[in-house]
Short mmCIF file of C-alpha atoms in Angstrom, two decimals:
data_model
loop_
_atom_site.label_atom_id
_atom_site.label_comp_id
_atom_site.label_asym_id
_atom_site.label_seq_id
_atom_site.Cartn_x
_atom_site.Cartn_y
_atom_site.Cartn_z
CA MET A 1 105.66 -49.29 21.84
CA PRO A 2 102.06 -48.05 21.98
CA ALA A 3 99.43 -50.30 20.45
CA ALA A 4 97.55 -47.63 18.54
CA HIS A 5 99.22 -45.59 15.80
CA GLY A 6 98.12 -42.65 13.73
CA PRO A 7 95.27 -42.99 11.25
CA ALA A 8 95.76 -44.75 7.93
CA SER A 9 94.33 -43.90 4.55
CA ALA A 10 92.66 -47.09 3.29
CA GLY A 11 89.78 -48.58 1.28
CA LEU A 12 87.17 -49.74 3.77
CA ALA A 13 83.93 -47.81 4.08
CA VAL A 14 83.14 -47.17 7.70
CA PRO A 15 80.46 -44.47 7.76
CA ASP A 16 78.74 -43.05 10.80
CA GLY A 17 75.29 -42.12 9.62
CA PRO A 18 75.13 -40.38 6.22
CA ALA A 19 78.01 -40.90 3.79
CA LYS A 20 80.98 -38.76 4.69
CA GLN A 21 83.31 -36.92 2.38
CA SER A 22 86.58 -38.56 1.41
CA GLY A 23 89.16 -38.38 4.17
CA SER A 24 86.72 -37.37 6.89
CA ALA A 25 87.21 -40.67 8.71
CA GLN A 26 90.25 -42.92 8.89
CA ILE A 27 90.69 -46.25 10.58
CA PRO A 28 93.42 -46.74 13.19
CA ILE A 29 96.54 -48.85 12.78
CA ILE A 30 97.13 -51.17 15.74
CA ASP A 31 100.46 -52.82 16.48
CA GLY A 32 99.66 -56.36 17.59
CA ARG A 33 103.21 -56.97 18.83
CA GLY A 34 103.09 -60.50 17.43
CA PHE A 35 100.21 -61.71 19.61
CA LEU A 36 98.72 -63.81 16.77
CA ALA A 37 101.92 -65.85 16.39
CA ARG A 38 101.53 -69.63 16.68
CA GLU A 39 103.90 -69.85 19.65
CA ARG A 40 101.78 -67.35 21.61
CA ARG A 41 98.44 -69.16 21.33
CA GLY A 42 98.33 -69.90 25.05
CA ALA A 43 99.05 -66.32 26.12
CA PRO A 44 96.34 -63.65 26.50
CA PRO A 45 96.48 -60.59 24.23
CA PRO A 46 98.42 -57.61 25.65
CA GLN A 47 96.06 -55.33 27.58
CA ASP A 48 96.97 -52.23 25.58
CA VAL A 49 96.35 -54.08 22.30
CA ALA A 50 92.95 -55.23 23.61
CA ALA A 51 92.13 -51.66 24.66
CA ALA A 52 93.04 -50.31 21.21
CA ILE A 53 90.92 -52.98 19.49
CA SER A 54 88.02 -52.17 21.81
CA GLU A 55 88.24 -48.47 21.01
CA ALA A 56 88.28 -49.21 17.26
CA GLY A 57 85.23 -51.44 17.64
CA ARG A 58 83.30 -48.78 19.53
CA THR A 59 84.05 -45.99 17.05
CA LEU A 60 84.52 -47.10 13.43
CA GLY A 61 84.13 -50.87 13.70
CA ALA A 62 87.40 -51.51 11.87
CA PHE A 63 91.18 -51.25 12.16
CA GLN A 64 94.39 -52.30 10.45
CA LEU A 65 96.56 -54.75 12.38
CA ILE A 66 100.31 -54.65 11.79
CA ASN A 67 103.03 -56.79 13.37
CA HIS A 68 100.40 -59.48 13.95
CA GLY A 69 102.71 -62.49 14.00
CA VAL A 70 101.11 -64.65 11.28
CA ASP A 71 103.80 -66.37 9.20
CA THR A 72 104.48 -64.32 6.06
CA ALA A 73 105.57 -67.44 4.13
CA LEU A 74 102.14 -68.95 4.78
CA VAL A 75 100.50 -65.75 3.54
CA GLU A 76 102.56 -65.68 0.34
CA ARG A 77 101.82 -69.35 -0.33
CA MET A 78 98.09 -68.65 -0.07
CA LYS A 79 98.29 -65.60 -2.35
CA ASN A 80 100.21 -67.52 -5.00
CA ALA A 81 97.66 -70.34 -4.88
CA ALA A 82 94.78 -67.87 -5.27
CA ALA A 83 96.39 -66.16 -8.28
CA HIS A 84 96.98 -69.57 -9.87
CA PHE A 85 93.34 -70.56 -9.43
CA PHE A 86 91.86 -67.40 -10.94
CA ALA A 87 94.23 -67.75 -13.93
CA LEU A 88 92.83 -71.21 -14.72
CA PRO A 89 90.58 -71.59 -17.78
CA LYS A 90 86.99 -70.57 -17.12
CA GLU A 91 85.70 -74.07 -17.85
CA THR A 92 87.98 -75.47 -15.13
CA LYS A 93 86.69 -73.00 -12.56
CA LEU A 94 83.09 -73.69 -13.55
CA GLN A 95 83.58 -77.35 -12.64
CA VAL A 96 83.51 -76.26 -8.99
CA ARG A 97 80.74 -73.68 -9.37
CA ARG A 98 78.59 -73.25 -6.28
CA SER A 99 74.84 -73.85 -6.17
CA LYS A 100 71.80 -73.28 -3.96
CA ASP A 101 72.39 -76.71 -2.42
CA ASN A 102 76.07 -76.05 -1.73
CA PRO A 103 77.15 -72.39 -1.59
CA LEU A 104 80.86 -73.28 -1.46
CA GLY A 105 83.10 -73.13 -4.51
CA TYR A 106 83.51 -70.74 -7.44
CA SER A 107 81.18 -67.91 -8.44
CA ASP A 108 81.20 -65.09 -10.97
CA ASP A 109 77.69 -63.84 -10.25
CA GLU A 110 77.64 -63.13 -6.50
CA LEU A 111 74.90 -60.77 -5.35
CA THR A 112 75.37 -58.08 -2.71
CA LYS A 113 72.14 -56.33 -1.78
CA ARG A 114 70.55 -57.62 -5.03
CA VAL A 115 73.35 -56.21 -7.25
CA ILE A 116 75.76 -58.53 -9.11
CA ASP A 117 79.36 -58.01 -7.96
CA LEU A 118 82.01 -57.28 -10.60
CA LYS A 119 84.29 -60.03 -9.39
CA GLU A 120 85.07 -63.73 -9.25
CA CYS A 121 85.28 -65.49 -5.90
CA PHE A 122 85.97 -68.88 -4.34
CA ASP A 123 84.54 -69.91 -0.94
CA PHE A 124 85.55 -72.78 1.32
CA ASN A 125 85.41 -73.71 5.00
CA GLN A 126 86.98 -76.03 7.56
CA TYR A 127 84.58 -78.83 6.73
CA HIS A 128 85.23 -82.17 8.43
CA PRO A 129 83.46 -85.26 7.01
CA GLY A 130 82.63 -86.57 10.49
CA ARG A 131 80.77 -83.43 11.51
CA PRO A 132 76.96 -83.26 11.14
CA HIS A 133 75.80 -81.84 7.82
CA ILE A 134 74.39 -78.32 8.21
CA PRO A 135 72.97 -76.89 4.96
CA ALA A 136 74.43 -73.53 3.89
CA LEU A 137 76.88 -73.59 6.79
CA HIS A 138 78.80 -76.86 6.89
CA THR A 139 78.78 -78.35 3.40
CA PRO A 140 81.53 -80.21 1.54
CA ASN A 141 84.14 -78.02 -0.08
CA ARG A 142 84.49 -78.11 -3.86
CA TRP A 143 88.12 -78.42 -4.98
CA PRO A 144 89.31 -78.41 -8.61
CA GLU A 145 90.77 -81.74 -9.67
CA GLY A 146 94.54 -81.97 -9.82
CA GLU A 147 95.10 -78.75 -7.86
CA ASP A 148 96.54 -80.29 -4.70
CA GLU A 149 98.77 -77.33 -3.82
CA PHE A 150 95.83 -74.93 -4.15
CA ARG A 151 93.85 -76.99 -1.66
CA ALA A 152 96.74 -77.50 0.76
CA ALA A 153 97.79 -73.83 0.75
CA LEU A 154 94.26 -72.58 1.39
CA GLN A 155 93.49 -75.09 4.12
CA ALA A 156 96.74 -74.27 5.92
CA TYR A 157 96.03 -70.53 5.78
CA LEU A 158 92.43 -70.84 6.98
CA SER A 159 93.47 -73.10 9.85
CA GLU A 160 96.04 -70.53 11.00
CA LEU A 161 93.68 -67.58 10.58
CA SER A 162 90.93 -69.36 12.52
CA TRP A 163 93.29 -69.52 15.47
CA ALA A 164 94.14 -65.85 14.93
CA ALA A 165 90.42 -65.03 15.01
CA PHE A 166 90.10 -66.71 18.41
CA LYS A 167 92.93 -64.49 19.69
CA LEU A 168 91.10 -61.43 18.36
CA LEU A 169 87.97 -62.73 20.09
CA GLU A 170 89.95 -62.80 23.34
CA ALA A 171 91.05 -59.21 22.78
CA PHE A 172 87.41 -58.27 22.17
CA SER A 173 86.44 -59.97 25.45
CA LEU A 174 89.13 -58.16 27.42
CA GLY A 175 88.01 -54.88 25.86
CA LEU A 176 84.51 -55.53 27.21
CA GLY A 177 85.91 -56.14 30.68
CA LEU A 178 85.37 -59.91 30.45
CA PRO A 179 87.86 -62.78 30.94
CA ALA A 180 89.85 -63.57 27.80
CA HIS A 181 88.10 -66.90 27.15
CA ALA A 182 84.60 -65.74 28.11
CA LEU A 183 83.28 -65.84 24.54
CA HIS A 184 84.93 -69.06 23.38
CA PRO A 185 81.86 -71.29 24.03
CA ALA A 186 79.86 -69.45 21.38
CA PHE A 187 82.46 -70.36 18.77
CA GLY A 188 83.27 -73.90 19.90
CA ASP A 189 86.57 -75.73 20.13
CA PRO A 190 89.35 -74.20 17.99
CA GLU A 191 90.86 -77.66 17.50
CA GLN A 192 87.61 -79.17 16.20
CA ALA A 193 86.55 -76.14 14.14
CA THR A 194 82.90 -76.44 15.14
CA HIS A 195 82.32 -72.78 14.27
CA THR A 196 80.97 -71.76 10.84
CA THR A 197 84.00 -69.74 9.76
CA LEU A 198 84.73 -69.63 6.04
CA MET A 199 87.22 -68.02 3.69
CA ARG A 200 86.69 -66.20 0.41
CA LEU A 201 89.20 -65.43 -2.32
CA ASN A 202 88.20 -62.39 -4.40
CA TYR A 203 89.43 -61.43 -7.86
CA TYR A 204 88.34 -58.05 -9.23
CA PRO A 205 89.14 -57.65 -12.96
CA PRO A 206 90.26 -54.22 -14.19
CA ALA A 207 87.36 -51.88 -14.89
CA ASP A 208 86.81 -49.79 -17.99
CA PRO A 209 88.52 -46.46 -17.11
CA GLN A 210 85.54 -44.60 -18.63
CA GLU A 211 83.12 -46.27 -16.24
CA LYS A 212 82.52 -45.43 -12.61
CA GLY A 213 81.01 -47.95 -10.30
CA LEU A 214 81.33 -50.42 -7.49
CA ALA A 215 82.81 -53.87 -7.80
CA LEU A 216 81.08 -54.74 -4.53
CA ASN A 217 78.02 -52.92 -3.20
CA GLU A 218 78.10 -51.39 0.28
CA HIS A 219 77.27 -53.88 3.02
CA THR A 220 78.13 -55.18 6.46
CA ASP A 221 79.38 -58.72 7.00
CA PRO A 222 76.92 -61.00 8.81
CA GLY A 223 79.35 -62.71 11.19
CA PHE A 224 81.45 -61.67 14.16
CA LEU A 225 84.55 -60.29 12.47
CA THR A 226 86.34 -60.39 9.12
CA ILE A 227 90.12 -60.60 8.69
CA LEU A 228 90.92 -59.15 5.27
CA LEU A 229 94.22 -59.13 3.42
CA GLN A 230 94.26 -56.82 0.41
CA ASP A 231 96.84 -56.24 -2.29
CA SER A 232 95.92 -52.79 -3.61
CA GLN A 233 93.87 -49.75 -2.77
CA VAL A 234 90.13 -49.92 -2.44
CA GLY A 235 88.35 -46.60 -2.69
CA ASP A 236 85.22 -45.24 -1.10
CA GLU A 237 83.76 -41.92 -0.11
CA TRP A 238 83.67 -42.42 3.65
CA CYS A 239 87.12 -43.54 4.65
CA ALA A 240 90.08 -44.18 2.37
CA VAL A 241 92.04 -47.30 3.40
CA PRO A 242 95.35 -47.76 1.47
CA PRO A 243 96.85 -51.20 2.07
CA ILE A 244 99.87 -51.62 4.33
CA SER A 245 102.18 -54.47 3.38
CA ASP A 246 101.33 -57.63 5.37
CA ALA A 247 98.68 -55.81 7.44
CA PHE A 248 95.25 -57.27 8.12
CA VAL A 249 92.15 -55.11 7.86
CA VAL A 250 89.82 -56.30 10.62
CA ASN A 251 86.20 -55.21 10.64
CA PHE A 252 83.47 -56.19 13.05
CA GLY A 253 80.32 -57.74 11.59
CA ASP A 254 76.65 -57.74 12.45
CA ILE A 255 76.95 -60.29 15.25
CA ALA A 256 79.49 -58.14 17.11
CA GLN A 257 76.97 -55.31 16.98
CA VAL A 258 74.02 -57.52 17.95
CA PRO A 259 75.33 -59.08 21.16
CA GLY A 260 74.42 -62.70 21.64
CA THR A 261 74.40 -66.08 23.29
CA ALA A 262 75.35 -69.52 22.09
CA LEU A 263 73.78 -72.51 23.78
CA CYS A 264 72.88 -70.18 26.67
CA LYS A 265 76.48 -68.88 26.92
CA GLN A 266 76.22 -65.08 26.69
CA ILE A 267 78.34 -62.95 24.36
CA LEU A 268 78.72 -59.53 22.68
CA SER A 269 77.83 -55.89 23.10
CA ASN A 270 74.28 -54.46 22.81
CA ASP A 271 75.17 -51.94 20.10
CA VAL A 272 78.35 -50.82 21.91
CA TYR A 273 80.43 -52.16 19.01
CA ARG A 274 79.44 -51.24 15.49
CA ALA A 275 79.46 -53.27 12.27
CA ALA A 276 81.68 -51.69 9.61
CA ASN A 277 79.83 -50.78 6.42
CA HIS A 278 82.16 -51.23 3.46
CA ARG A 279 82.34 -51.59 -0.29
CA VAL A 280 84.84 -52.03 -3.14
CA VAL A 281 85.33 -49.65 -6.05
CA ALA A 282 86.17 -51.34 -9.35
CA PRO A 283 89.95 -51.25 -10.05
CA LYS A 284 91.13 -48.68 -12.58
CA GLY A 285 94.26 -48.32 -14.69
CA GLY A 286 94.16 -51.77 -16.25
CA ARG A 287 95.13 -53.51 -13.03
CA ALA A 288 93.24 -56.33 -11.38
CA ARG A 289 92.82 -56.57 -7.62
CA TYR A 290 92.85 -59.50 -5.23
CA SER A 291 91.68 -59.73 -1.65
CA TYR A 292 91.44 -62.61 0.81
CA ALA A 293 88.81 -62.61 3.55
CA VAL A 294 88.31 -64.90 6.54
CA PHE A 295 84.82 -64.58 8.04
CA PHE A 296 84.89 -65.66 11.70
CA ASN A 297 81.43 -66.91 12.62
CA PRO A 298 79.77 -68.56 15.65
CA GLU A 299 78.68 -72.15 16.06
CA PRO A 300 75.51 -73.07 14.13
CA GLU A 301 73.27 -73.10 17.19
CA ALA A 302 74.35 -69.69 18.48
CA VAL A 303 71.47 -67.39 19.42
CA CYS A 304 72.59 -63.79 19.42
CA GLN A 305 71.09 -61.53 22.06
CA PRO A 306 72.34 -58.81 24.42
CA LEU A 307 74.70 -59.53 27.28
CA PRO A 308 73.13 -58.73 30.65
CA ASP A 309 76.22 -56.61 31.42
CA PHE A 310 75.23 -54.28 28.59
CA VAL A 311 71.49 -54.08 29.26
CA THR A 312 70.31 -51.47 31.74
CA ARG A 313 67.20 -49.38 32.30
CA GLU A 314 68.93 -46.52 30.51
CA ARG A 315 70.22 -48.82 27.74
CA PRO A 316 67.60 -51.53 27.11
CA ALA A 317 68.19 -54.47 24.77
CA ALA A 318 68.45 -53.16 21.21
CA PHE A 319 67.68 -56.45 19.44
CA ARG A 320 65.48 -59.49 19.89
CA PRO A 321 67.29 -62.87 19.78
CA VAL A 322 68.89 -63.65 16.42
CA PRO A 323 69.28 -67.39 15.65
CA TRP A 324 72.64 -67.54 13.87
CA ARG A 325 71.77 -70.51 11.65
CA GLU A 326 68.58 -68.81 10.44
CA PHE A 327 70.33 -65.48 9.88
CA MET A 328 73.31 -66.96 8.03
CA GLN A 329 71.24 -69.23 5.81
CA ALA A 330 69.10 -66.29 4.74
CA ARG A 331 72.16 -64.18 3.91
CA VAL A 332 73.81 -67.00 1.96
CA ALA A 333 70.63 -67.63 -0.04
CA GLY A 334 70.43 -63.94 -0.95
CA ASN A 335 74.01 -64.04 -2.26
CA ILE A 336 73.12 -66.72 -4.80
CA GLU A 337 69.76 -65.51 -6.12
CA ASP A 338 67.64 -62.38 -5.81
CA LEU A 339 65.08 -63.16 -3.12
CA GLY A 340 64.08 -59.57 -2.48
CA GLU A 341 65.42 -57.46 0.37
CA GLU A 342 68.31 -59.19 2.15
CA VAL A 343 67.83 -59.99 5.81
CA GLN A 344 69.67 -57.45 7.97
CA THR A 345 70.14 -56.98 11.70
CA TYR A 346 67.67 -54.11 11.68
CA HIS A 347 64.95 -56.68 11.00
CA TYR A 348 65.66 -57.92 14.55
CA ARG A 349 65.92 -54.49 16.14
CA ILE A 350 63.46 -53.75 18.94
CA GLN A 351 61.57 -50.58 18.16
CA PRO A 352 61.45 -48.09 21.07
#
């Protein structure tokens, strides 16, 4: 079976330059042939799957992954836990409200490019008490009291998806012509979870049918890649992305576009891959929407800069080094309060 299928209509905005008309761009559907399954962790991704992922990264920066191999029972358990949490009384959710000191927990006033999102969200990571404290990256999770199943279901899902992200990282490496494990050092040990990956649950209440607007302003994600599971259509004017049952929408973030190093280990693509610009239109028709995003991010000390393999006289380095900790802390701070223009990768771009 070929890895790449025909285009899908979906709800991720992946523009190339100026905003396109609806339907003018569509993201590919890639058959993963189960390569994210737990029992296949030690095997490299199939070459044709890696090639299809590479092509998607070079063109639109996003794709839908079907037949991925992640346990559907685990997915359903997570979704049920998320729905339960957002149905809790507001005062219960506010007990785990995030703050400037700890950006993990519940929020109903998230900012995206200085605009308040029309949603509720809950953020958490794979925090381990024995790991050094890193403000805005590794901070203690906030869990609502008495909600043990909520905590267990979410931690199990994030642990599994973190492994899946490492397999996608291997496919990315193979697509660049590198060994499968070439980029692992930048993200640390999968067993110890030394990377700064986090997960976000999103709840978008139904919008007034008379109003038109965005539930989430257009943006790119700051990390390496995002694995998104959605439950209903998200609209936008560049590329319509209708959800496929059990499929993951994978989009590359800023750090995939701005190639880098971590602790002198070199990674990424000197603008060969693009970061997918996307947004969420407020749900209509009296129906709420949920989505579940895992943001796969490097280790705190990663310094993102172009791979020598992708720097030539004809294609010089496009960006100066980007310290991941500095970049991520600035983005997190801008999500919580309006600090002016959000830091973006173009602030690190080398002007010709």
